[in-house]
Tab-separated table of C-alpha atoms and ligand atoms in Angstrom:
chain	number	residue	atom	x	y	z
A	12	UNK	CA	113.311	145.060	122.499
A	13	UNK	CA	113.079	148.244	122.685
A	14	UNK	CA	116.281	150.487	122.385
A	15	UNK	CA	115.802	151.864	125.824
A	16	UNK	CA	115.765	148.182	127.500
A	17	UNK	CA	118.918	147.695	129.599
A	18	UNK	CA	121.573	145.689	127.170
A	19	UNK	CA	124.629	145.470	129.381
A	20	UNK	CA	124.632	144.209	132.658
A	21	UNK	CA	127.696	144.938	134.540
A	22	UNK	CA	129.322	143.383	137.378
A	23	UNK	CA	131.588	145.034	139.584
A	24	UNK	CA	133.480	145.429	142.727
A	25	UNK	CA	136.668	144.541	144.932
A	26	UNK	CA	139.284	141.562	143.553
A	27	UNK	CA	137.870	138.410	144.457
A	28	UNK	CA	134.437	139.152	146.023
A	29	UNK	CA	132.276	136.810	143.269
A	30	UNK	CA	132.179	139.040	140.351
A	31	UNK	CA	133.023	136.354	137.877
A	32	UNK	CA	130.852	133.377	139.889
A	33	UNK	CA	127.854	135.791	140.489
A	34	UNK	CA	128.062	136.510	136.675
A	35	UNK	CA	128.499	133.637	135.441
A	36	UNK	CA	125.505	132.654	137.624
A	37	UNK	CA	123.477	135.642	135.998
A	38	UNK	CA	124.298	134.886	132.849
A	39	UNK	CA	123.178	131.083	132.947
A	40	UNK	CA	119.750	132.013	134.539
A	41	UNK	CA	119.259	134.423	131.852
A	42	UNK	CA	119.875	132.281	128.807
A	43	UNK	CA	117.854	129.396	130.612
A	44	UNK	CA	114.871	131.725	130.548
A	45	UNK	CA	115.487	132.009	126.811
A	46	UNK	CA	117.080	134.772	126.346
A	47	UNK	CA	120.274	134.802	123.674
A	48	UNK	CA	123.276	135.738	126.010
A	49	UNK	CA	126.768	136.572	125.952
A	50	UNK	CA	128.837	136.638	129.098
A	51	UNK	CA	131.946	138.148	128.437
A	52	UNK	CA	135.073	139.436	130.625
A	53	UNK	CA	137.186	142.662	130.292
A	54	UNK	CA	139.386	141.372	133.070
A	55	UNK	CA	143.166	140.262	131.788
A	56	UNK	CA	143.571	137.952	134.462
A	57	UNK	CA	140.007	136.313	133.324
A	58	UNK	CA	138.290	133.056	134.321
A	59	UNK	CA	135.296	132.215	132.452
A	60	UNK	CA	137.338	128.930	131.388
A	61	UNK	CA	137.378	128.035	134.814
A	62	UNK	CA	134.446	128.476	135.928
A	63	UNK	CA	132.239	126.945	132.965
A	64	UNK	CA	134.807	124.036	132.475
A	65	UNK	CA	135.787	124.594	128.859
A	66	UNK	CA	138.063	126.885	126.649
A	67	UNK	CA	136.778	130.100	126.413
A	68	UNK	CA	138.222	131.702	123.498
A	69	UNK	CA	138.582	135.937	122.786
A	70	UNK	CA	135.606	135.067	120.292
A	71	UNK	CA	132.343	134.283	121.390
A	72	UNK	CA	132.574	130.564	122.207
A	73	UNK	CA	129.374	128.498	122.767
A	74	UNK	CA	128.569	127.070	126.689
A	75	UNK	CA	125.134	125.994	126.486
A	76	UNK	CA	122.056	126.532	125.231
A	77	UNK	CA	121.427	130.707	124.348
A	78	UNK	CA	124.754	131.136	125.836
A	79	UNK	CA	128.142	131.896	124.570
A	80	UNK	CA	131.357	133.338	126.354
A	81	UNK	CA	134.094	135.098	125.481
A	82	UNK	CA	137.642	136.288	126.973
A	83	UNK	CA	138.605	139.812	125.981
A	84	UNK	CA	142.309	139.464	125.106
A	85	UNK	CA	144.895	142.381	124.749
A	86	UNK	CA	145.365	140.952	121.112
A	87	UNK	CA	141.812	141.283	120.381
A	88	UNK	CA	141.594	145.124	121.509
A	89	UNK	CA	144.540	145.887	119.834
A	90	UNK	CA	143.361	144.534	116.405
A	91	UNK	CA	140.162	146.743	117.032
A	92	UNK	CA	142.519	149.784	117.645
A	93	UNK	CA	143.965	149.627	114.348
A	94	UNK	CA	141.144	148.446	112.757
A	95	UNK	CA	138.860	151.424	113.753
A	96	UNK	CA	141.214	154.247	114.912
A	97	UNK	CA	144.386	153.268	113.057
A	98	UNK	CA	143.598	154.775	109.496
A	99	UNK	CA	142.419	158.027	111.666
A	100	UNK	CA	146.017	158.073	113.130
A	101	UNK	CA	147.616	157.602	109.625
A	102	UNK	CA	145.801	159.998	107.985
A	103	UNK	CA	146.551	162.304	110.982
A	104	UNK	CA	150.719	161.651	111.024
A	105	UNK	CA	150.604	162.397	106.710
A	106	UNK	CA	148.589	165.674	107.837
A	107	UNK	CA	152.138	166.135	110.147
A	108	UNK	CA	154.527	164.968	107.362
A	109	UNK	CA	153.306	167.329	104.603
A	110	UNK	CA	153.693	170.317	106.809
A	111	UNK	CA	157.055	171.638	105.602
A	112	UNK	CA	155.868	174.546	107.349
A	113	UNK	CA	155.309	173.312	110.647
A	114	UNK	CA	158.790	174.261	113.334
A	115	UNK	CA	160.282	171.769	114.925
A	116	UNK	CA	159.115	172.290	118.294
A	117	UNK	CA	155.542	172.531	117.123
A	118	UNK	CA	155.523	168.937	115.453
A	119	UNK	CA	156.763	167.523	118.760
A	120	UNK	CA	154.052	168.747	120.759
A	121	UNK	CA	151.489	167.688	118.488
A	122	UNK	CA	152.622	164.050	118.435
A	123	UNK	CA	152.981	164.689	122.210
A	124	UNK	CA	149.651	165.674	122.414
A	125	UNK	CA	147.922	162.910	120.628
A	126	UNK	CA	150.417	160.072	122.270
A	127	UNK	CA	148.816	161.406	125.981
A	128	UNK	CA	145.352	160.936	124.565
A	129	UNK	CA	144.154	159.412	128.068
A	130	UNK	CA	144.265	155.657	127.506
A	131	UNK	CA	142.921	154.992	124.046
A	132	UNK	CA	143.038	151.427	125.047
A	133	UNK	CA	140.308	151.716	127.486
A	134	UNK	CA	138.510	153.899	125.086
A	135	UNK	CA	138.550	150.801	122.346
A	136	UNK	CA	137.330	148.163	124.929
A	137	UNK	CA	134.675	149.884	125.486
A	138	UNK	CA	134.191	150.574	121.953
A	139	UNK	CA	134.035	147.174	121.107
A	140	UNK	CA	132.021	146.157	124.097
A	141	UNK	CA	128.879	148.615	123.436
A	142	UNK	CA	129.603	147.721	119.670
A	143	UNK	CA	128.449	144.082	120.841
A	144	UNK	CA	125.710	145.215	122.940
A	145	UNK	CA	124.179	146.810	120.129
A	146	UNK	CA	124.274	144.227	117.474
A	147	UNK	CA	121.487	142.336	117.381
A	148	UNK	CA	122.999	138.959	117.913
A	149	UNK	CA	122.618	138.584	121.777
A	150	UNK	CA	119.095	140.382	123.663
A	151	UNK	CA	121.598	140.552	127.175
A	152	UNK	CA	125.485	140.497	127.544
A	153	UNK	CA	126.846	139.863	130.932
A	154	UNK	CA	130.065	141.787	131.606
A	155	UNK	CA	132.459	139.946	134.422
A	156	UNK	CA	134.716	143.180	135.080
A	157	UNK	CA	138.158	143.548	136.697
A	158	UNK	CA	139.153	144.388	140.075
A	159	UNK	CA	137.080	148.204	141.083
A	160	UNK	CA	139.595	150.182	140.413
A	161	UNK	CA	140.727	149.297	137.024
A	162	UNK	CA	137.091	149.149	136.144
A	163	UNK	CA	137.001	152.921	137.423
A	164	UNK	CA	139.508	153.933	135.932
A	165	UNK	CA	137.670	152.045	132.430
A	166	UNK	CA	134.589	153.944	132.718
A	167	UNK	CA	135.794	157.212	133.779
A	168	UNK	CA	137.371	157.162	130.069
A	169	UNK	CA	134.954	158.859	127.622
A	170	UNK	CA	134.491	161.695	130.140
A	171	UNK	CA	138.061	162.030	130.096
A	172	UNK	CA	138.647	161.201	126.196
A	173	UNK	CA	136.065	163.844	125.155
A	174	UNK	CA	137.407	166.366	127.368
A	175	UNK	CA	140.520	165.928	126.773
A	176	UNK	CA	139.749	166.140	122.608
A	177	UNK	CA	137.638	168.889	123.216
A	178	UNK	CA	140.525	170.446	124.639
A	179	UNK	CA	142.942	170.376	121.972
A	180	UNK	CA	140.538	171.562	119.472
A	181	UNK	CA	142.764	174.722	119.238
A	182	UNK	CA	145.843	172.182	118.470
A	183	UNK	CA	143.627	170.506	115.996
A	184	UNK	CA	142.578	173.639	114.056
A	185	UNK	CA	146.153	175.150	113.753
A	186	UNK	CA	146.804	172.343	112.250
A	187	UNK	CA	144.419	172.104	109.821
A	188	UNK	CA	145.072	175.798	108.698
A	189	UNK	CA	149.109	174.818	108.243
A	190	UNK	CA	147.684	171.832	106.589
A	191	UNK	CA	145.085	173.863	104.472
A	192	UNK	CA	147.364	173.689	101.375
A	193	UNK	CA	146.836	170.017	101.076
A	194	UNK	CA	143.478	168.988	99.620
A	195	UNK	CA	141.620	166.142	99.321
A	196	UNK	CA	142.344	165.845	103.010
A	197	UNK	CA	139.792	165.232	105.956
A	198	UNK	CA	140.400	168.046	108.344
A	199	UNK	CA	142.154	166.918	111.531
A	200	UNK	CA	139.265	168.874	113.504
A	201	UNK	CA	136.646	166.844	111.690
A	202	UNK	CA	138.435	163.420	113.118
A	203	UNK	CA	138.459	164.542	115.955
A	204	UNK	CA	134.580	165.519	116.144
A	205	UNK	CA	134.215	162.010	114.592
A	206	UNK	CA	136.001	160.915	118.031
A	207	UNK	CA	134.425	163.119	120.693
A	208	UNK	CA	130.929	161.595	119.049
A	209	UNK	CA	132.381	158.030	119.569
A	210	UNK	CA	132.818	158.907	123.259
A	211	UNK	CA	129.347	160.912	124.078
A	212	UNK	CA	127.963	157.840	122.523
A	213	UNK	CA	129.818	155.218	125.109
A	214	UNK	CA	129.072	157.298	127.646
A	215	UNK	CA	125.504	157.342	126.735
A	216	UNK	CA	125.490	153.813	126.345
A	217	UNK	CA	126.772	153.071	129.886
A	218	UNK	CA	124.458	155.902	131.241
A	219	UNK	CA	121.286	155.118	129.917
A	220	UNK	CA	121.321	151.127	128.989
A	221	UNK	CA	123.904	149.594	131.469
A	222	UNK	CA	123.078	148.468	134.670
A	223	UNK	CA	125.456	148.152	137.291
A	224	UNK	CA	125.321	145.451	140.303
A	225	UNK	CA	127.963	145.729	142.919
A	226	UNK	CA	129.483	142.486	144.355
A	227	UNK	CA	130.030	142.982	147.833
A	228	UNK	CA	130.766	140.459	150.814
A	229	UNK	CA	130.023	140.822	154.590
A	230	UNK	CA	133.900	141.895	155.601
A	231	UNK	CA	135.298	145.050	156.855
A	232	UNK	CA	137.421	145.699	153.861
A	233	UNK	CA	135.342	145.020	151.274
A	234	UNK	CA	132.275	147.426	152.812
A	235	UNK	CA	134.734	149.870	153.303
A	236	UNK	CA	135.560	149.624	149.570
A	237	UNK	CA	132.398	149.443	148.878
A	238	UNK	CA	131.113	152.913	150.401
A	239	UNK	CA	133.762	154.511	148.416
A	240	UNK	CA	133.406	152.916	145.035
A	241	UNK	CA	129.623	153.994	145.437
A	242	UNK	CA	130.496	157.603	146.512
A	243	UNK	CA	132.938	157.900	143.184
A	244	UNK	CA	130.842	156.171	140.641
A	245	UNK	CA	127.861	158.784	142.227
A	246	UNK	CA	130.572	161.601	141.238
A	247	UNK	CA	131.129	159.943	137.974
A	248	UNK	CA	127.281	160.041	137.080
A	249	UNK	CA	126.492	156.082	137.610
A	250	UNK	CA	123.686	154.616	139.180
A	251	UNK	CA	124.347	151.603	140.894
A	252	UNK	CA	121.045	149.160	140.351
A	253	UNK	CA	121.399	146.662	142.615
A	254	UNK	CA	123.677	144.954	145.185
A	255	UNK	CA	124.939	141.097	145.392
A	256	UNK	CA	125.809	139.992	149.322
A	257	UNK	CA	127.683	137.041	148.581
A	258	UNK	CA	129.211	134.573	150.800
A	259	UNK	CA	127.144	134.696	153.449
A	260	UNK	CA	127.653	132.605	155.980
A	261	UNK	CA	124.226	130.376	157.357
A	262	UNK	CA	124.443	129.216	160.544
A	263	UNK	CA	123.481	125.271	160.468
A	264	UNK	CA	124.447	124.274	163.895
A	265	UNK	CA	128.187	124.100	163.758
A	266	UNK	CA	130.218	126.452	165.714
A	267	UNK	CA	132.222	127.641	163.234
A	268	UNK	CA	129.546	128.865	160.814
A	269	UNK	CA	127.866	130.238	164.142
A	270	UNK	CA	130.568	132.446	164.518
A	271	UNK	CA	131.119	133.836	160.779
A	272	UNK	CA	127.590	134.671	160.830
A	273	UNK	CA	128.025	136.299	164.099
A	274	UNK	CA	131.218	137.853	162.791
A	275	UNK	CA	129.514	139.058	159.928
A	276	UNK	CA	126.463	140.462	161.065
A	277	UNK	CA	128.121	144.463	161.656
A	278	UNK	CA	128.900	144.466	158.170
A	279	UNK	CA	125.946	142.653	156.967
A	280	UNK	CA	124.263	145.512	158.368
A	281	UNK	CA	126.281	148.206	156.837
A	282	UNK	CA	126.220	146.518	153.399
A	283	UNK	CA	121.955	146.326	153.642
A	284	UNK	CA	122.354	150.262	155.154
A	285	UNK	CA	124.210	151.274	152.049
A	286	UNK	CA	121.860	149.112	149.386
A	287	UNK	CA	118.857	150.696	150.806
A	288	UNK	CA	116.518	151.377	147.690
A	289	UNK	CA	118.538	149.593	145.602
A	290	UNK	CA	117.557	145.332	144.455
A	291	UNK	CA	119.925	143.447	147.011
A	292	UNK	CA	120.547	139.701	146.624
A	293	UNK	CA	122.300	137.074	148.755
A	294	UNK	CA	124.406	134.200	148.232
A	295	UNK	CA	125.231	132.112	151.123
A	296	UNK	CA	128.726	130.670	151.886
A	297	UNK	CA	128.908	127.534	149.781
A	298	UNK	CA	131.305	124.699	151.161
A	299	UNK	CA	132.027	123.510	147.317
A	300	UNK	CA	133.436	125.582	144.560
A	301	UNK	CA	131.087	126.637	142.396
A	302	UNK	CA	131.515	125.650	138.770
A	303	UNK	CA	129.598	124.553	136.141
A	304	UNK	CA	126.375	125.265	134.152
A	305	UNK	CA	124.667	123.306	136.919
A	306	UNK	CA	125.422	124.777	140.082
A	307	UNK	CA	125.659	127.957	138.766
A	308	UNK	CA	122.050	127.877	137.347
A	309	UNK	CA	120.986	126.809	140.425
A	310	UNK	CA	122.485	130.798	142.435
A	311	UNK	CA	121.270	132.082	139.120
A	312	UNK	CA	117.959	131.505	139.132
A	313	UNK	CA	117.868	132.965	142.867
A	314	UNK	CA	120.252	136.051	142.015
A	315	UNK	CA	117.999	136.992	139.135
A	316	UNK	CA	114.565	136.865	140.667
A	317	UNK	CA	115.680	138.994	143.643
A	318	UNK	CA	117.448	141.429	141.096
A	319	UNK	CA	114.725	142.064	139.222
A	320	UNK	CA	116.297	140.618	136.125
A	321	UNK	CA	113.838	137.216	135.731
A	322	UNK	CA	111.507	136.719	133.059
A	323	UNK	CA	112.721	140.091	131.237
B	418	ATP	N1	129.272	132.032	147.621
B	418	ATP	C1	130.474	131.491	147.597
B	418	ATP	N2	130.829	130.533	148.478
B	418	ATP	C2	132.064	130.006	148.480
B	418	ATP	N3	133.027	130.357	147.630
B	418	ATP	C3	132.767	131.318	146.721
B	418	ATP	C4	131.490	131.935	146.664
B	418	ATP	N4	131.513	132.844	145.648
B	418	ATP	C5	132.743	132.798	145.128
B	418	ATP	N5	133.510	131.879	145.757
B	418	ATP	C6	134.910	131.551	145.465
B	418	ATP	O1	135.691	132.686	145.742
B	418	ATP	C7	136.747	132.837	144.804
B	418	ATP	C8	136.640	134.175	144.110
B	418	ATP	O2	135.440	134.217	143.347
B	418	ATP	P1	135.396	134.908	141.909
B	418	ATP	O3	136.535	134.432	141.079
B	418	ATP	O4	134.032	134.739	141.390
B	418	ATP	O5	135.655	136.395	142.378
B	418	ATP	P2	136.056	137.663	141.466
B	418	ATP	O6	135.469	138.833	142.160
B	418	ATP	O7	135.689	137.423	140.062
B	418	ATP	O8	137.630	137.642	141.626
B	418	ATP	P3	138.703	138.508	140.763
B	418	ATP	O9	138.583	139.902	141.297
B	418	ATP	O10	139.987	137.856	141.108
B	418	ATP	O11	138.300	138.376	139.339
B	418	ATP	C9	136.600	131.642	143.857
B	418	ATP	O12	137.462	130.643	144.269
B	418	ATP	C10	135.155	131.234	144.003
B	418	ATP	O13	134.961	129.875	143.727
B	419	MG	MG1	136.856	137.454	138.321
C-alpha cells in the first residue's frame, strides 16, 4: 500500500445516529473483500460486543475472517501514558527537584503549567490509535467514535497540544538554564520538541490518511447538528469524505412508513443539500436490530460500494 493510501476510516456524528452499526457494517464488508481489518472504538460507553455478539476485549479480539475488534478502555490508555510519556514526566519532575535554585513560586507554576497541558489523555488515544494504523498488521482500521462533540473536542487536540508546548517554550528554556548545572540530563526543551513532533505527526496523520464519514439521519436535530459539526471540523482543517443517511424510512404501503418518509423528506433534502460533492450512502429504516456478521455484511457491502471504499 502505499503510505499515502487512506489507513483510518473514521466514523462520526451525533449520539445514537448509527455510528457503531454503520461501522461495524463497514468494517465487515471490508474484511470480506479481503482486506486485514481492525474495527476498533474510542467511545467509553462502547458496543462492539453488542453488536458482533461476542466479548470484545481492549486487545484486538478476533470476529471473523480478516477481522478483529477491539474496545479502547481507560485502563488501556492509561498504561500507554506511562508507558510512552511517563519516563518524559519523571525525568522532567528530577529536572524540578535538583533545582535548589529555583523560588518557590516559580516551581509551582511550572508544575502548574505542565498539569494544564490540554488533555494529555486525548493526546495518548490518539497516539496509540495512529500507532495502530501504521503498523503493518491491519491494511484498514475502522474507528466507531463517540458522541460529535467529544470526538471534537479529541481531534482538536494536537493543534491545541502543540500550541500550547510551543507556548511554554520560554518556561521550558528557563528551566533548562537553572537546570544547566546538572549534566547528563536531556534538556527539558528537547522533550518537549520530542512532543510537539509527536503532535504535528497525529495531526498529519488525521489530515492526510484519515477519512472521515459523517453519520447523519433524516431528523431536524440531527441535520441541525450536522451543519454545525461540518462548519467546525471545516475551521479545524478536516475534510469530511463522505456522508451515511441512515434510517431511512421506505415507504412499502403501510401508513405509518408513508408518513416517516413523508416526515422525513425536508430533512432528507437538507442532508443531500449539505453532502453535495461529497460520496453519500443510505440505509433504510430496518424493522430488526441489526447485529451480527450477517446482517451487517449484508448494509456493508451496500455502504461501501456507494462510499467509494469497495474493492480498495
Ligand atoms: N438503519 C437502522 N434501522 C433501524 N435501527 C437502527 C438502524 N441503524 C441503527 N439502528 C439502531 O439504533 C440504535 C443506535 O445505533 P448505534 O448504536 O449504531 O448508534 P451510535 O451512533 O453508535 O450510538 P452512540 O452515539 O450511542 O454510540 C441501535 O439500537 C441500533 O440497533
Ligand atoms: Mg456507538
Amino acid at each position: 500500500m502505499a503510505p499515502s493510501e487512506p489507513k483510518l476510516l473514521l466514523f462520526g456524528g451525533k449520539g445514537g445516529v448509527g455510528k457503531t452499526t454503520c461501522s461495524a457494517a463497514v468494517a465487515v464488508a471490508t474484511a470480506a473483500g479481503g482486506m486485514r481489518t481492525l474495527h476498533i472504538t474510542s467511545d467509553l460507553a462502547p458496543s462492539l460486543s453488542d453488536i458482533y455478539g461476542i466479548n470484545i476485549g481492549d486487545t484486538p479480539t478476533s470476529v471473523t475472517e480478516n477481522l478483529d475488534a477491539m474496545e479502547i478502555s481507560q485502563e488501556r490508555i492509561a498504561a500507554t501514558w506511562k508507558e510512552k510519556f511517563g519516563p518524559d514526566f519523571v525525568h522532567i519532575l528530577s529536572h524540578i527537584l535538583d533545582m535548589d535554585g529555583m523560588e518557590q513560586n516559580g516551581r509551582l507554576d511550572l508544575l502548574d503549567y505542565i498539569g494544564t497541558a490540554p488533555a494529555l489523555r486525548e493526546e495518548t488515544l490518539l497516539d496509540l490509535i495512529v500507532e495502530m494504523a501504521l503498523q503493518g498488521r491491519y491494511g484498514r482500521i475502522i474507528w466507531d467514535t463517540a458522541p460529535a462533540g467529544e470526538t471534537l473536542n479529541l481531534l482538536y487536540m494536537p493543534r491545541l497540544m502543540r500550541d500550547h508546548l510551543r507556548a511554554g517554550a520560554k518556561v521550558y528554556e528557563a528551566v533548562d538554564r537553572l537546570a544547566g548545572a546538572v549534566s547528563g540530563k536531556r534538556s527539558l526543551a528537547g522533550i518537549m520538541q520530542e512532543w510537539v513532533v509527536r503532535s504535528e505527526g497525529i495531526a498529519a496523520f488525521l489530515r492526510e490518511r484519515t477519512l472521515f464519514f459523517l453519520v447523519a439521519n433524516p431528523e431536524a436535530l440531527v441535520v441541525n447538528q450536522v451543519q454545525r459539526l461540518m462548519a467546525t471540523l471545516r475551521q479545524i482543517g478536516f475534510t469530511v469524505r463522505g456522508m451515511i443517511i441512515n434510517r431511512v424510512a421506505v415507504a412499502d404501503g403501510s401508513p405509518f412508513l408513508e408518513r416517516m418518509e413523508q416526515g422525513q423528506k425536508p430533512y432528507m433534502d437538507r442532508l443531500l443539500a449539505l453532502s453535495e460533492g461529497l460520496a453519500v450512502a443510505r440505509v433504510d429504516l430496518t424493522l430488526e436490530e441489526i447485529r451480527g456478521v450477517g446482517p451487517l455484511g449484508a448494509i456493508g457491502r451496500g455502504l461501501t460500494r456507494e462510499l467509494g471504499l469497495a474493492g480498495r
